[in-house]
Tab-separated table of C-alpha atoms in Angstrom:
chain	number	residue	atom	x	y	z
A	1	UNK	CA	0.000	0.000	0.000
A	2	UNK	CA	1.321	3.438	-0.899
A	3	UNK	CA	1.923	5.841	1.956
A	4	UNK	CA	1.323	9.496	1.099
A	5	UNK	CA	2.838	12.103	3.390
A	6	UNK	CA	1.283	15.405	2.502
A	7	UNK	CA	4.259	17.260	3.971
A	8	UNK	CA	6.974	15.906	1.695
A	9	UNK	CA	5.442	16.127	-1.761
A	10	UNK	CA	6.304	12.538	-2.626
A	11	UNK	CA	4.882	9.048	-2.123
A	12	UNK	CA	6.848	5.939	-1.242
A	13	UNK	CA	8.090	3.270	-3.626
A	14	UNK	CA	4.921	1.226	-3.423
A	15	UNK	CA	3.545	3.668	-5.991
A	16	UNK	CA	5.841	2.001	-8.534
A	17	UNK	CA	4.212	-1.399	-8.106
A	18	UNK	CA	1.652	-0.988	-10.884
A	19	UNK	CA	3.760	0.865	-13.480
A	20	UNK	CA	6.866	-1.303	-12.940
A	21	UNK	CA	4.737	-4.439	-12.900
A	22	UNK	CA	3.291	-3.389	-16.274
A	23	UNK	CA	6.785	-2.633	-17.607
A	24	UNK	CA	8.261	-5.981	-16.562
A	25	UNK	CA	5.245	-7.802	-18.004
A	26	UNK	CA	5.925	-6.100	-21.354
A	27	UNK	CA	9.641	-6.866	-21.059
A	28	UNK	CA	8.756	-10.490	-20.332
A	29	UNK	CA	6.838	-10.688	-23.629
A	30	UNK	CA	9.759	-9.601	-25.797
A	31	UNK	CA	12.710	-7.795	-24.246
A	32	UNK	CA	14.753	-8.108	-27.427
A	33	UNK	CA	12.432	-5.604	-29.142
A	34	UNK	CA	13.169	-2.994	-26.473
A	35	UNK	CA	15.691	-0.321	-27.376
A	36	UNK	CA	18.466	1.068	-25.193
A	37	UNK	CA	20.916	3.978	-25.298
A	38	UNK	CA	24.577	3.421	-24.447
A	39	UNK	CA	25.753	5.599	-21.564
A	40	UNK	CA	29.263	5.753	-23.061
A	41	UNK	CA	28.810	6.542	-26.779
A	42	UNK	CA	25.121	7.362	-27.040
A	43	UNK	CA	24.391	4.701	-29.652
A	44	UNK	CA	20.762	3.625	-29.628
A	45	UNK	CA	19.542	0.243	-30.769
A	46	UNK	CA	17.492	-2.846	-29.961
A	47	UNK	CA	18.508	-5.190	-27.142
A	48	UNK	CA	18.684	-7.939	-29.776
A	49	UNK	CA	21.630	-6.133	-31.393
A	50	UNK	CA	23.800	-6.097	-28.241
A	51	UNK	CA	26.963	-8.221	-28.126
A	52	UNK	CA	26.324	-10.734	-25.351
A	53	UNK	CA	29.130	-12.612	-23.591
A	54	UNK	CA	27.507	-15.552	-21.827
A	55	UNK	CA	30.499	-17.827	-21.174
A	56	UNK	CA	31.136	-16.042	-17.914
A	57	UNK	CA	29.913	-15.992	-14.293
A	58	UNK	CA	26.986	-13.880	-15.546
A	59	UNK	CA	25.646	-12.468	-18.823
A	60	UNK	CA	27.353	-9.331	-20.066
A	61	UNK	CA	25.765	-7.333	-22.886
A	62	UNK	CA	27.977	-4.772	-24.597
A	63	UNK	CA	27.303	-1.905	-26.978
A	64	UNK	CA	27.943	-3.076	-30.557
A	65	UNK	CA	29.468	0.334	-31.270
A	66	UNK	CA	31.961	0.920	-28.441
A	67	UNK	CA	32.031	-2.369	-26.408
A	68	UNK	CA	30.885	-0.553	-23.259
A	69	UNK	CA	28.973	-2.809	-20.835
A	70	UNK	CA	25.297	-1.822	-21.148
A	71	UNK	CA	23.649	-4.636	-19.178
A	72	UNK	CA	24.742	-7.335	-16.718
A	73	UNK	CA	22.594	-10.148	-15.415
A	74	UNK	CA	23.745	-12.457	-12.641
A	75	UNK	CA	21.539	-15.315	-11.506
A	76	UNK	CA	22.217	-16.749	-8.058
A	77	UNK	CA	20.285	-19.610	-6.420
A	78	UNK	CA	17.918	-17.163	-4.732
A	79	UNK	CA	18.181	-13.873	-6.623
A	80	UNK	CA	18.667	-12.179	-9.973
A	81	UNK	CA	20.924	-9.120	-10.176
A	82	UNK	CA	20.243	-6.749	-13.063
A	83	UNK	CA	22.671	-3.899	-13.734
A	84	UNK	CA	21.454	-1.349	-16.259
A	85	UNK	CA	23.935	1.388	-15.278
A	86	UNK	CA	25.446	1.187	-18.763
A	87	UNK	CA	22.186	2.415	-20.301
A	88	UNK	CA	20.828	5.956	-20.303
A	89	UNK	CA	17.405	4.434	-20.827
A	90	UNK	CA	15.591	1.285	-21.889
A	91	UNK	CA	12.549	1.940	-24.057
A	92	UNK	CA	9.729	-0.579	-24.160
A	93	UNK	CA	6.860	-0.045	-26.595
A	94	UNK	CA	3.392	-0.127	-25.037
A	95	UNK	CA	-0.094	-0.429	-26.517
A	96	UNK	CA	-1.640	2.894	-27.518
B	1	UNK	CA	67.083	-16.817	-12.078
B	2	UNK	CA	65.563	-18.557	-9.078
B	3	UNK	CA	63.100	-21.308	-9.828
B	4	UNK	CA	60.879	-22.369	-6.966
B	5	UNK	CA	57.633	-24.274	-6.905
B	6	UNK	CA	55.511	-23.067	-4.029
B	7	UNK	CA	52.230	-24.846	-3.583
B	8	UNK	CA	53.269	-27.892	-5.568
B	9	UNK	CA	50.530	-30.467	-5.277
B	10	UNK	CA	51.841	-33.129	-7.605
B	11	UNK	CA	50.047	-34.836	-10.458
B	12	UNK	CA	48.142	-37.495	-8.581
B	13	UNK	CA	44.425	-37.693	-9.267
B	14	UNK	CA	42.237	-36.208	-6.610
B	15	UNK	CA	38.865	-37.605	-5.700
B	16	UNK	CA	35.820	-35.358	-5.694
B	17	UNK	CA	36.052	-35.324	-1.908
B	18	UNK	CA	39.345	-33.448	-2.215
B	19	UNK	CA	37.819	-30.710	-4.369
B	20	UNK	CA	36.122	-27.672	-2.826
B	21	UNK	CA	32.382	-28.205	-2.250
B	22	UNK	CA	30.220	-28.115	-5.385
B	23	UNK	CA	33.151	-28.360	-7.815
B	24	UNK	CA	33.770	-30.966	-10.539
B	25	UNK	CA	37.073	-31.933	-12.096
B	26	UNK	CA	37.919	-30.986	-15.674
B	27	UNK	CA	40.980	-31.680	-17.783
B	28	UNK	CA	40.080	-28.964	-20.284
B	29	UNK	CA	40.872	-25.322	-19.714
B	30	UNK	CA	37.519	-23.594	-20.301
B	31	UNK	CA	37.700	-20.021	-21.602
B	32	UNK	CA	35.401	-17.613	-19.799
B	33	UNK	CA	35.224	-13.997	-20.794
B	34	UNK	CA	33.039	-10.970	-20.095
B	35	UNK	CA	34.135	-9.121	-23.211
B	36	UNK	CA	36.302	-9.054	-26.317
B	37	UNK	CA	39.857	-10.359	-25.912
B	38	UNK	CA	42.355	-7.481	-25.768
B	39	UNK	CA	45.313	-7.960	-28.107
B	40	UNK	CA	48.240	-6.371	-26.270
B	41	UNK	CA	51.684	-6.191	-27.814
B	42	UNK	CA	54.376	-6.884	-25.246
B	43	UNK	CA	56.115	-3.646	-26.258
B	44	UNK	CA	52.998	-1.725	-25.271
B	45	UNK	CA	52.337	-3.696	-22.089
B	46	UNK	CA	52.849	-2.040	-18.749
B	47	UNK	CA	52.119	-3.040	-15.170
B	48	UNK	CA	51.405	-0.381	-12.566
B	49	UNK	CA	51.004	-0.465	-8.797
B	50	UNK	CA	49.376	2.715	-7.459
B	51	UNK	CA	49.419	3.266	-3.709
B	52	UNK	CA	46.743	4.942	-1.619
B	53	UNK	CA	48.830	8.151	-1.704
B	54	UNK	CA	48.886	8.138	-5.522
B	55	UNK	CA	52.507	7.018	-5.868
B	56	UNK	CA	52.950	4.914	-9.018
B	57	UNK	CA	55.367	2.033	-9.568
B	58	UNK	CA	55.654	0.929	-13.224
B	59	UNK	CA	57.209	-2.002	-15.036
B	60	UNK	CA	57.638	-2.418	-18.762
B	61	UNK	CA	57.516	-5.928	-20.212
B	62	UNK	CA	61.320	-6.088	-20.190
B	63	UNK	CA	61.556	-4.846	-16.579
B	64	UNK	CA	58.903	-7.374	-15.560
B	65	UNK	CA	60.834	-10.244	-17.170
B	66	UNK	CA	64.002	-9.142	-15.357
B	67	UNK	CA	62.390	-9.870	-11.984
B	68	UNK	CA	63.009	-13.286	-10.372
B	69	UNK	CA	60.797	-15.937	-11.989
B	70	UNK	CA	58.858	-18.586	-10.102
B	71	UNK	CA	57.059	-21.659	-11.453
B	72	UNK	CA	53.988	-22.312	-9.303
B	73	UNK	CA	52.023	-25.532	-9.859
B	74	UNK	CA	48.567	-24.984	-8.414
B	75	UNK	CA	44.953	-26.140	-8.428
B	76	UNK	CA	42.429	-23.628	-9.793
B	77	UNK	CA	38.721	-23.399	-9.035
B	78	UNK	CA	36.225	-21.482	-11.198
B	79	UNK	CA	32.992	-20.194	-9.646
B	80	UNK	CA	31.137	-21.816	-12.582
B	81	UNK	CA	32.068	-25.055	-10.776
B	82	UNK	CA	34.971	-26.525	-12.737
B	83	UNK	CA	38.287	-27.214	-11.034
B	84	UNK	CA	41.565	-28.008	-12.732
B	85	UNK	CA	44.439	-29.584	-10.838
B	86	UNK	CA	48.202	-29.120	-10.955
B	87	UNK	CA	48.246	-26.292	-13.510
B	88	UNK	CA	51.788	-25.150	-14.305
B	89	UNK	CA	52.632	-21.467	-14.607
B	90	UNK	CA	55.633	-19.172	-14.771
B	91	UNK	CA	55.692	-15.620	-13.555
B	92	UNK	CA	56.703	-13.132	-10.900
B	93	UNK	CA	55.381	-13.223	-7.349
B	94	UNK	CA	53.520	-10.199	-6.038
B	95	UNK	CA	55.994	-10.289	-3.146
B	96	UNK	CA	58.728	-9.329	-5.625
B	97	UNK	CA	56.591	-6.661	-7.298
B	98	UNK	CA	55.481	-5.126	-3.998
B	99	UNK	CA	58.874	-5.382	-2.267
B	100	UNK	CA	59.678	-1.670	-2.645
B	101	UNK	CA	56.106	-0.401	-2.412
B	102	UNK	CA	55.358	1.511	0.776
B	103	UNK	CA	51.712	1.252	1.705
B	104	UNK	CA	49.326	1.222	4.636
B	105	UNK	CA	46.489	-0.051	2.423
B	106	UNK	CA	44.430	-3.102	3.352
B	107	UNK	CA	42.728	-3.655	-0.011
B	108	UNK	CA	43.618	-4.044	-3.660
B	109	UNK	CA	41.598	-3.373	-6.816
B	110	UNK	CA	43.148	-5.197	-9.763
B	111	UNK	CA	42.436	-3.717	-13.198
B	112	UNK	CA	42.926	-5.171	-16.650
B	113	UNK	CA	43.277	-4.109	-20.256
B	114	UNK	CA	39.696	-4.162	-21.525
B	115	UNK	CA	38.259	-2.673	-18.334
B	116	UNK	CA	37.794	-5.718	-16.080
B	117	UNK	CA	38.359	-5.231	-12.345
B	118	UNK	CA	38.388	-7.454	-9.246
B	119	UNK	CA	38.979	-6.686	-5.576
B	120	UNK	CA	40.677	-8.621	-2.799
B	121	UNK	CA	42.478	-7.960	0.470
B	122	UNK	CA	46.115	-6.968	-0.031
B	123	UNK	CA	47.042	-9.729	2.459
B	124	UNK	CA	45.883	-12.305	-0.121
B	125	UNK	CA	48.343	-11.037	-2.734
B	126	UNK	CA	51.491	-11.492	-0.621
B	127	UNK	CA	53.420	-14.229	1.199
B	128	UNK	CA	53.675	-16.565	-1.766
B	129	UNK	CA	49.955	-16.579	-2.581
B	130	UNK	CA	49.824	-14.644	-5.861
B	131	UNK	CA	51.761	-14.107	-9.091
B	132	UNK	CA	51.654	-12.191	-12.349
B	133	UNK	CA	52.117	-15.081	-14.786
B	134	UNK	CA	53.081	-14.924	-18.455
B	135	UNK	CA	53.616	-18.615	-19.282
B	136	UNK	CA	51.302	-21.610	-18.962
B	137	UNK	CA	52.276	-25.237	-19.530
B	138	UNK	CA	55.711	-24.180	-20.772
B	139	UNK	CA	54.366	-21.814	-23.452
B	140	UNK	CA	53.538	-18.144	-23.758
B	141	UNK	CA	50.188	-17.409	-22.149
B	142	UNK	CA	47.578	-17.320	-24.944
B	143	UNK	CA	45.429	-14.169	-25.269
B	144	UNK	CA	42.217	-16.097	-24.513
B	145	UNK	CA	43.732	-17.154	-21.187
B	146	UNK	CA	44.867	-13.627	-20.334
B	147	UNK	CA	48.137	-13.185	-22.212
B	148	UNK	CA	50.501	-11.453	-22.305
B	149	UNK	CA	50.089	-11.709	-18.514
B	150	UNK	CA	47.413	-12.421	-15.944
B	151	UNK	CA	47.077	-12.438	-12.182
B	152	UNK	CA	47.145	-15.871	-10.511
B	153	UNK	CA	45.572	-16.124	-7.039
B	154	UNK	CA	44.748	-19.821	-6.887
B	155	UNK	CA	43.397	-19.942	-3.312
B	156	UNK	CA	40.403	-17.803	-4.373
B	157	UNK	CA	37.812	-18.454	-7.103
B	158	UNK	CA	39.417	-17.933	-10.480
B	159	UNK	CA	37.476	-14.742	-11.366
B	160	UNK	CA	39.909	-13.046	-8.962
B	161	UNK	CA	42.819	-14.144	-11.207
B	162	UNK	CA	42.267	-11.262	-13.621
B	163	UNK	CA	43.261	-11.849	-17.241
B	164	UNK	CA	45.162	-9.160	-19.225
B	165	UNK	CA	46.299	-7.598	-15.973
B	166	UNK	CA	47.340	-3.956	-16.261
B	167	UNK	CA	47.753	-2.815	-12.687
B	168	UNK	CA	46.746	-2.830	-9.051
B	169	UNK	CA	45.392	0.066	-7.035
B	170	UNK	CA	46.080	-0.190	-3.312
B	171	UNK	CA	43.148	1.167	-1.314
B	172	UNK	CA	42.339	2.060	2.274
B	173	UNK	CA	38.695	1.073	1.735
B	174	UNK	CA	37.444	-1.977	-0.145
B	175	UNK	CA	35.990	-1.239	-3.577
B	176	UNK	CA	34.019	-3.955	-5.392
B	177	UNK	CA	35.217	-5.127	-8.794
B	178	UNK	CA	33.287	-6.173	-11.913
B	179	UNK	CA	31.585	-9.327	-10.616
B	180	UNK	CA	31.685	-8.326	-6.962
B	181	UNK	CA	29.431	-5.343	-7.802
B	182	UNK	CA	26.854	-7.632	-9.455
B	183	UNK	CA	26.105	-10.285	-6.859
B	184	UNK	CA	29.364	-12.194	-6.480
B	185	UNK	CA	31.167	-12.573	-3.170
B	186	UNK	CA	33.730	-9.985	-2.084
B	187	UNK	CA	36.264	-12.603	-0.978
B	188	UNK	CA	35.464	-15.821	-2.891
B	189	UNK	CA	37.034	-18.653	-0.901
B	190	UNK	CA	36.184	-21.873	-2.807
B	191	UNK	CA	36.646	-24.051	0.290
B	192	UNK	CA	33.929	-22.041	2.059
B	193	UNK	CA	31.895	-21.911	-1.187
B	194	UNK	CA	31.716	-18.116	-1.131
B	195	UNK	CA	30.197	-17.728	-4.595
B	196	UNK	CA	27.600	-14.993	-4.057
B	197	UNK	CA	26.987	-12.036	-1.769
B	198	UNK	CA	25.731	-13.432	1.534
B	199	UNK	CA	27.393	-16.863	1.165
């Protein structure tokens, strides 16, 4: 449940539940169609075009233009770690 | 040139019970990589130790080769669960490289050509526990295995043994490296199965 404190001007993170839930549902349908922007060189392109190194302790997706790490995914027995710090944004198309 | 073999374990076969928990034995040498393989010419190679005060110690390839060589034979354990026994290397111990380095630092952040990093306590790099190696199995270290030179810290999971090593920053505070900042353990002792954060 979202807690609204009228004194601060913001609500807590529970407000993200719906919008993020919708986003991850869309990502689950086809993440490769999403587009991302490289934080290093600014190149924009679909996730499907990233250079993925998967013979490693995790998956490492690099920009096809400059080799900068755009996404890392590490799966442990009880958690998944997603690092998107190499992306300015990830754009997922929604229904109009 | 002094040739010593610290940590020699011999060539006898070990049973699974003698491997760290969760590991299996392989005779291959799997190649794991988080990015494209850097192609470094030895003439362009340089190794740097930077202390917590910013003082830099540098070695060219030639200066590195002039240091006393050692030939460790060690078991290696990858966090992806393969172990390989009695691997034979040649290189320079970190004791030799750090002999003239004045530092009060407790931590090290190793960095590589290509951008890879890994962190470990400075105490785990000294006292005959770690080397910068440039030969494997009697031959030049191949680029896919980290050549021209890689770190070798066999008592920790092998992701700590950074390929294409370029330098070490000595730090007062611990700073997580590439895998340590994405869920992997800060220390990575295979015998305590410290694979992930919280293990």
